[in-house]
Short mmCIF file of C-alpha atoms in Angstrom, two decimals:
data_model
loop_
_atom_site.label_atom_id
_atom_site.label_comp_id
_atom_site.label_asym_id
_atom_site.label_seq_id
_atom_site.Cartn_x
_atom_site.Cartn_y
_atom_site.Cartn_z
CA MET A 1 -110.00 7.09 46.12
CA GLU A 2 -112.26 9.51 44.70
CA ALA A 3 -112.06 13.02 45.90
CA LEU A 4 -115.55 14.31 46.67
CA LEU A 5 -114.18 17.97 47.87
CA GLU A 6 -111.35 19.82 47.06
CA VAL A 7 -110.62 23.40 48.24
CA ARG A 8 -108.18 25.55 47.16
CA GLY A 9 -106.63 28.81 48.33
CA LEU A 10 -110.09 29.37 50.04
CA LYS A 11 -110.30 32.91 51.72
CA LYS A 12 -113.34 34.74 53.83
CA TYR A 13 -112.31 38.35 54.95
CA PHE A 14 -114.87 40.44 57.00
CA SER A 15 -114.66 44.04 56.72
CA THR A 16 -114.28 45.82 60.30
CA PRO A 17 -113.75 49.31 61.27
CA LYS A 18 -110.31 48.69 61.52
CA GLY A 19 -109.66 46.94 58.58
CA LEU A 20 -110.21 43.42 56.74
CA LEU A 21 -110.63 40.69 59.57
CA HIS A 22 -109.11 37.40 57.58
CA ALA A 23 -111.25 34.83 59.12
CA VAL A 24 -110.16 32.09 56.53
CA ASP A 25 -106.79 32.84 54.64
CA ASP A 26 -105.70 30.56 51.73
CA VAL A 27 -106.83 27.21 53.23
CA SER A 28 -106.24 24.30 51.00
CA PHE A 29 -107.28 20.57 51.42
CA THR A 30 -108.61 17.31 49.51
CA LEU A 31 -111.28 15.10 51.45
CA GLU A 32 -112.01 11.77 49.53
CA ARG A 33 -115.42 10.18 49.67
CA GLY A 34 -116.78 8.58 52.84
CA LYS A 35 -113.84 9.80 54.84
CA THR A 36 -113.68 12.43 57.75
CA LEU A 37 -111.52 15.24 58.05
CA GLY A 38 -111.24 16.69 61.47
CA ILE A 39 -110.65 20.48 61.81
CA VAL A 40 -109.31 21.28 65.20
CA GLY A 41 -107.77 24.82 66.59
CA GLU A 42 -108.40 27.38 69.50
CA SER A 43 -111.82 29.46 69.55
CA GLY A 44 -111.51 31.85 66.83
CA CYS A 45 -109.03 30.19 64.37
CA GLY A 46 -111.63 30.07 61.76
CA LYS A 47 -112.76 26.52 61.41
CA SER A 48 -116.82 27.07 61.86
CA THR A 49 -116.25 29.73 59.56
CA LEU A 50 -114.36 27.62 57.03
CA GLY A 51 -117.46 24.96 57.19
CA ARG A 52 -120.03 27.63 56.56
CA VAL A 53 -117.98 28.52 53.50
CA VAL A 54 -117.53 25.26 51.96
CA ILE A 55 -121.61 24.76 52.12
CA HIS A 56 -122.16 28.41 50.87
CA LEU A 57 -123.87 29.41 54.23
CA LEU A 58 -121.26 32.32 53.84
CA GLU A 59 -119.86 33.00 50.40
CA PRO A 60 -116.26 32.93 49.82
CA THR A 61 -113.89 35.88 49.30
CA ALA A 62 -111.57 34.01 46.93
CA GLY A 63 -110.47 30.38 46.10
CA LEU A 64 -111.49 27.31 44.53
CA ILE A 65 -114.43 25.21 46.12
CA ARG A 66 -114.82 21.82 43.78
CA PHE A 67 -117.58 19.40 44.66
CA GLU A 68 -117.74 15.91 42.80
CA GLY A 69 -115.60 17.18 40.20
CA ARG A 70 -117.69 20.49 39.69
CA ASP A 71 -116.52 24.17 40.32
CA ILE A 72 -119.11 25.48 43.08
CA SER A 73 -117.20 28.50 43.96
CA ARG A 74 -120.05 30.77 42.85
CA PRO A 75 -123.18 29.02 42.36
CA GLY A 76 -126.11 30.49 40.96
CA LYS A 77 -129.57 30.17 42.77
CA ARG A 78 -130.65 27.01 41.13
CA GLU A 79 -127.54 25.46 41.29
CA LEU A 80 -126.95 26.30 45.22
CA LYS A 81 -130.49 24.96 45.91
CA GLU A 82 -129.42 21.68 44.17
CA LEU A 83 -126.27 21.68 46.08
CA ARG A 84 -128.59 21.93 49.30
CA SER A 85 -129.89 18.49 49.10
CA ASN A 86 -126.33 17.15 48.88
CA MET A 87 -124.26 19.33 51.46
CA GLN A 88 -125.49 19.93 54.82
CA MET A 89 -124.88 20.87 58.41
CA ILE A 90 -125.11 19.75 61.88
CA PHE A 91 -125.05 22.84 64.02
CA GLN A 92 -123.39 23.00 67.69
CA ASP A 93 -126.15 24.06 69.86
CA PRO A 94 -129.17 21.52 69.04
CA TYR A 95 -131.59 24.08 70.64
CA SER A 96 -130.70 27.28 69.10
CA SER A 97 -130.37 25.52 65.71
CA ILE A 98 -134.17 24.40 65.54
CA ASN A 99 -137.35 26.24 65.73
CA PRO A 100 -139.12 25.85 69.13
CA ARG A 101 -142.58 26.43 67.80
CA MET A 102 -142.11 23.30 65.36
CA THR A 103 -142.96 19.85 66.41
CA VAL A 104 -140.10 17.14 66.38
CA SER A 105 -141.82 16.07 62.92
CA GLU A 106 -142.17 19.47 61.48
CA ILE A 107 -138.52 20.12 61.83
CA ILE A 108 -137.16 16.49 60.37
CA GLY A 109 -139.71 16.99 57.74
CA GLU A 110 -139.18 20.45 56.71
CA PRO A 111 -136.72 20.04 53.97
CA LEU A 112 -138.87 17.26 52.35
CA GLN A 113 -141.94 19.65 52.21
CA ILE A 114 -139.43 22.73 50.46
CA PHE A 115 -137.70 19.98 48.07
CA LYS A 116 -141.32 18.58 47.58
CA LYS A 117 -140.03 15.02 48.14
CA CYS A 118 -143.53 13.31 49.17
CA ALA A 119 -146.36 13.06 46.91
CA SER A 120 -149.08 12.67 49.95
CA SER A 121 -149.18 13.03 53.69
CA GLN A 122 -148.81 9.40 54.10
CA GLU A 123 -145.41 9.42 52.21
CA TYR A 124 -144.66 12.22 54.57
CA ASP A 125 -145.32 10.36 57.60
CA LYS A 126 -143.73 7.49 56.40
CA GLN A 127 -140.32 9.14 55.87
CA VAL A 128 -140.14 11.41 58.98
CA SER A 129 -140.83 8.08 60.85
CA LYS A 130 -138.47 6.51 59.50
CA LEU A 131 -135.75 9.20 59.49
CA MET A 132 -136.45 9.29 63.55
CA ASP A 133 -136.14 5.43 63.91
CA THR A 134 -132.48 6.09 61.92
CA VAL A 135 -131.14 8.39 64.52
CA GLY A 136 -132.68 6.61 67.47
CA LEU A 137 -135.80 8.90 68.23
CA ALA A 138 -138.99 7.04 69.62
CA SER A 139 -142.02 7.38 67.34
CA ARG A 140 -143.65 8.80 70.58
CA LEU A 141 -141.91 11.72 70.23
CA TYR A 142 -143.30 12.54 67.03
CA ASN A 143 -145.57 15.38 67.78
CA THR A 144 -143.48 16.94 70.86
CA TYR A 145 -141.66 19.92 70.93
CA PRO A 146 -137.61 20.64 71.43
CA HIS A 147 -138.21 22.08 74.94
CA GLU A 148 -139.55 18.77 76.20
CA LEU A 149 -136.36 16.77 75.08
CA ASP A 150 -133.01 16.70 76.42
CA GLY A 151 -129.77 17.88 74.50
CA GLY A 152 -128.91 14.54 73.22
CA ARG A 153 -132.44 13.93 71.71
CA ARG A 154 -132.56 17.41 70.31
CA GLN A 155 -129.14 16.96 68.25
CA ARG A 156 -130.32 13.49 67.02
CA ILE A 157 -133.34 15.84 65.72
CA GLY A 158 -130.49 17.84 63.94
CA ILE A 159 -129.05 15.08 62.49
CA ALA A 160 -132.01 13.38 61.11
CA ARG A 161 -133.05 16.72 59.59
CA ALA A 162 -129.52 16.84 58.09
CA LEU A 163 -129.98 13.29 56.71
CA ALA A 164 -133.35 14.04 55.03
CA LEU A 165 -132.60 14.77 51.91
CA ASP A 166 -130.19 11.87 51.57
CA PRO A 167 -126.77 14.08 51.36
CA SER A 168 -123.47 12.57 50.38
CA PHE A 169 -121.69 15.34 52.70
CA ILE A 170 -122.09 17.08 56.10
CA VAL A 171 -120.36 19.58 57.84
CA CYS A 172 -120.35 18.94 61.55
CA ASP A 173 -119.90 21.84 63.50
CA GLU A 174 -118.69 20.95 67.07
CA PRO A 175 -121.95 18.38 67.21
CA VAL A 176 -121.23 17.02 71.11
CA SER A 177 -119.34 20.06 72.65
CA ALA A 178 -122.72 20.98 74.33
CA LEU A 179 -123.61 17.34 75.40
CA ASP A 180 -122.82 15.45 78.43
CA VAL A 181 -119.81 13.02 78.06
CA SER A 182 -121.90 10.00 77.89
CA ILE A 183 -124.35 11.25 75.46
CA GLN A 184 -121.45 12.57 73.28
CA ALA A 185 -119.88 8.96 72.97
CA GLN A 186 -123.60 7.89 71.76
CA ILE A 187 -124.08 10.70 69.30
CA LEU A 188 -120.43 10.10 68.04
CA ASN A 189 -121.22 6.38 67.72
CA LEU A 190 -124.60 6.97 65.71
CA MET A 191 -122.43 9.16 63.27
CA GLN A 192 -119.93 6.80 62.56
CA ASP A 193 -123.00 4.15 61.81
CA LEU A 194 -124.76 6.28 59.77
CA GLN A 195 -121.08 7.15 57.73
CA GLN A 196 -120.93 3.34 56.98
CA GLU A 197 -124.48 2.63 56.18
CA ARG A 198 -125.01 5.91 53.97
CA LYS A 199 -121.23 6.26 52.63
CA LEU A 200 -121.29 9.90 54.25
CA THR A 201 -118.29 12.23 54.26
CA TYR A 202 -117.79 14.53 56.99
CA ILE A 203 -116.00 17.57 58.03
CA PHE A 204 -115.94 17.39 61.67
CA ILE A 205 -115.19 20.52 63.44
CA THR A 206 -114.13 20.70 67.04
CA HIS A 207 -111.52 21.91 69.73
CA ASP A 208 -111.61 18.54 71.49
CA MET A 209 -108.46 16.48 70.26
CA SER A 210 -109.70 13.25 72.19
CA VAL A 211 -113.04 13.60 70.18
CA VAL A 212 -111.26 14.41 66.67
CA LYS A 213 -108.87 11.53 67.18
CA HIS A 214 -111.67 8.87 67.92
CA ILE A 215 -113.73 9.91 64.76
CA SER A 216 -111.04 11.50 62.02
CA ASP A 217 -109.42 9.67 59.24
CA ASP A 218 -107.27 12.95 58.93
CA ILE A 219 -106.98 16.07 60.57
CA GLY A 220 -106.22 19.86 59.72
CA VAL A 221 -104.97 21.95 62.41
CA MET A 222 -106.21 25.77 62.34
CA TYR A 223 -104.51 29.07 63.53
CA LEU A 224 -105.68 32.29 63.17
CA GLY A 225 -107.61 31.54 59.75
CA GLN A 226 -104.79 29.23 58.44
CA MET A 227 -104.29 25.40 58.21
CA VAL A 228 -100.64 24.99 59.74
CA GLU A 229 -100.64 21.12 59.67
CA LYS A 230 -102.63 18.38 58.17
CA CYS A 231 -101.86 14.64 58.20
CA GLY A 232 -103.74 10.91 58.97
CA SER A 233 -105.14 11.13 62.38
CA LYS A 234 -102.79 8.22 63.69
CA GLU A 235 -99.55 10.27 62.45
CA LEU A 236 -100.82 13.40 64.32
CA PHE A 237 -101.05 11.92 67.09
CA LYS A 238 -97.78 10.03 66.86
CA ASN A 239 -95.38 12.70 64.88
CA GLN A 240 -96.44 16.66 65.48
CA LEU A 241 -94.31 18.90 63.49
CA HIS A 242 -95.68 21.82 64.12
CA PRO A 243 -95.06 23.82 67.69
CA TYR A 244 -99.01 24.87 68.03
CA THR A 245 -100.00 21.30 67.40
CA LYS A 246 -97.77 20.24 70.07
CA ALA A 247 -99.02 22.57 72.28
CA LEU A 248 -102.44 21.63 71.79
CA LEU A 249 -101.97 17.70 72.25
CA SER A 250 -100.08 18.56 75.43
CA ALA A 251 -103.39 20.10 76.68
CA ILE A 252 -104.93 16.64 76.39
CA PRO A 253 -105.72 15.42 80.36
CA ARG A 254 -103.94 11.92 81.02
CA PRO A 255 -105.83 9.27 82.26
CA ARG A 256 -103.18 8.16 84.36
CA ILE A 257 -102.48 10.03 87.31
CA ARG A 258 -98.79 9.09 88.16
CA GLU A 259 -98.20 9.46 84.44
CA LYS A 260 -95.72 12.53 83.84
CA SER A 261 -96.47 14.87 80.86
CA LYS A 262 -94.84 17.93 79.85
CA ARG A 263 -97.49 20.77 79.28
CA ILE A 264 -96.17 23.24 76.66
CA LEU A 265 -97.84 26.56 77.79
CA LEU A 266 -98.11 29.20 75.14
CA ARG A 267 -96.98 32.73 76.22
CA GLY A 268 -96.89 36.20 74.43
CA GLU A 269 -99.36 38.12 72.47
CA ILE A 270 -101.75 36.53 69.96
CA THR A 271 -101.24 38.58 66.37
CA SER A 272 -104.43 40.30 65.46
CA PRO A 273 -106.41 38.66 62.48
CA ILE A 274 -107.22 42.00 60.96
CA ASN A 275 -104.75 43.10 58.37
CA PRO A 276 -102.10 40.42 59.60
CA LYS A 277 -98.69 40.94 58.19
CA ALA A 278 -96.75 38.71 55.92
CA ALA A 279 -94.88 36.52 58.55
CA CYS A 280 -95.63 33.41 60.73
CA ARG A 281 -99.02 34.50 62.82
CA PHE A 282 -97.82 31.65 65.49
CA GLY A 283 -94.55 33.62 65.72
CA SER A 284 -95.29 35.78 68.38
CA ARG A 285 -96.15 32.81 70.65
CA CYS A 286 -93.39 30.51 69.46
CA ILE A 287 -90.48 29.71 71.40
CA TYR A 288 -88.56 28.82 68.76
CA ALA A 289 -89.38 31.67 66.37
CA GLN A 290 -86.78 32.90 64.49
CA GLU A 291 -86.09 36.23 62.29
CA ILE A 292 -87.37 34.20 59.19
CA CYS A 293 -90.36 33.92 60.96
CA PHE A 294 -91.31 37.26 61.16
CA GLY A 295 -90.34 38.39 57.90
CA LYS A 296 -92.12 35.56 55.41
CA ALA A 297 -95.10 33.69 55.96
CA PRO A 298 -94.51 29.78 55.69
CA ALA A 299 -96.65 27.70 53.06
CA LEU A 300 -98.12 24.92 53.90
CA THR A 301 -95.58 22.18 52.21
CA GLU A 302 -95.64 18.33 52.13
CA ALA A 303 -92.81 17.43 54.95
CA GLU A 304 -93.27 13.96 54.53
CA PRO A 305 -95.69 11.65 52.63
CA GLY A 306 -99.27 12.85 53.37
CA HIS A 307 -97.92 15.20 56.22
CA PHE A 308 -98.06 18.75 55.62
CA VAL A 309 -96.96 21.83 57.77
CA ALA A 310 -96.48 25.23 57.67
CA CYS A 311 -93.50 26.12 59.41
CA HIS A 312 -90.09 27.48 58.76
CA LEU A 313 -88.40 25.69 61.27
CA TRP A 314 -90.11 22.24 61.51
CA LYS A 315 -87.27 20.21 60.29
CA GLN A 316 -84.79 21.72 63.13
CA ILE A 317 -87.81 21.27 65.75
CA TRP A 318 -88.35 17.58 64.58
CA GLU A 319 -84.31 16.91 64.76
CA GLY A 320 -83.93 18.74 68.20
CA THR A 321 -81.69 21.11 66.81
CA ALA A 322 -83.91 24.26 67.30
CA ARG A 323 -82.98 26.08 70.66
CA PRO A 324 -86.25 27.67 72.35
CA LYS A 325 -86.00 31.18 73.53
CA GLU A 326 -87.28 30.30 77.03
CA ALA A 327 -88.42 27.34 78.85
CA GLY A 328 -92.10 26.41 77.28
CA GLY A 329 -93.38 24.16 79.74
CA GLU A 330 -93.78 22.45 83.11
CA ASN A 331 -94.13 18.89 84.39
CA GLY A 332 -97.99 18.19 85.11
#
């Protein structure tokens, strides 16, 4: 299939009094049109920063971003405005990401006004009403304010605003993490329906492994600014090659009480993302770490067709020949 988005060696560093914080460090991936790439990892791993850099809410420090075959790594003001109509974002908090002084119709219709998409007020009302209907917002809410609505309806406002300019690509930054479980399912189903109807392409950022399994075609696992594993969704849940991915999946609650599962507990100090050494950043917490892990950073390589991993010892771990330094789990 056609690649909508290509990212190569993307980096985003922030200056701090102690040095450069490597928020996103040498991340590469390809996203096909109409597909969903899930990005998972702990808080602070750089997944939200990655999404913001891709759509230029933050400018990259280095690397290549290619969108629809065009290099957009360093867009000018005019090119960036053009990209805004094709690349949108749904934010995590559906209340803080919208203006509380604007009505539902004003929030949804703001992109239409900025880009002058409507020739008359009648056309504007028609377009806003159509967007509200698309995301399941009742017409009676047209002139209501965000504080009058619950979290699910607020997030529907955010989705409608993202759809206003008919984009082909949307970054979803934990769009359901602030919602109740029952509302989460409604919003996820809505996003999947919209993807099929409008041929949308998503980057779906989350820390919830159950959610990412439900919505993603491919999944990328991030740790301290780097992608440590990437493959198809089904493959990742069936065959994890990186020890960090194994630990993440072991933390998923089991629906059956009597089903025993081995929880992998991560111990040790987290490597500082400020001026990190050329080594495996997970090494200090990895029970399989050896000398090579602390002297050389592993590259993201294709271990199996379509399955990429950044680990010096993945083959030994997969074969069961790698010896752990200590017991890393307990029966749950």
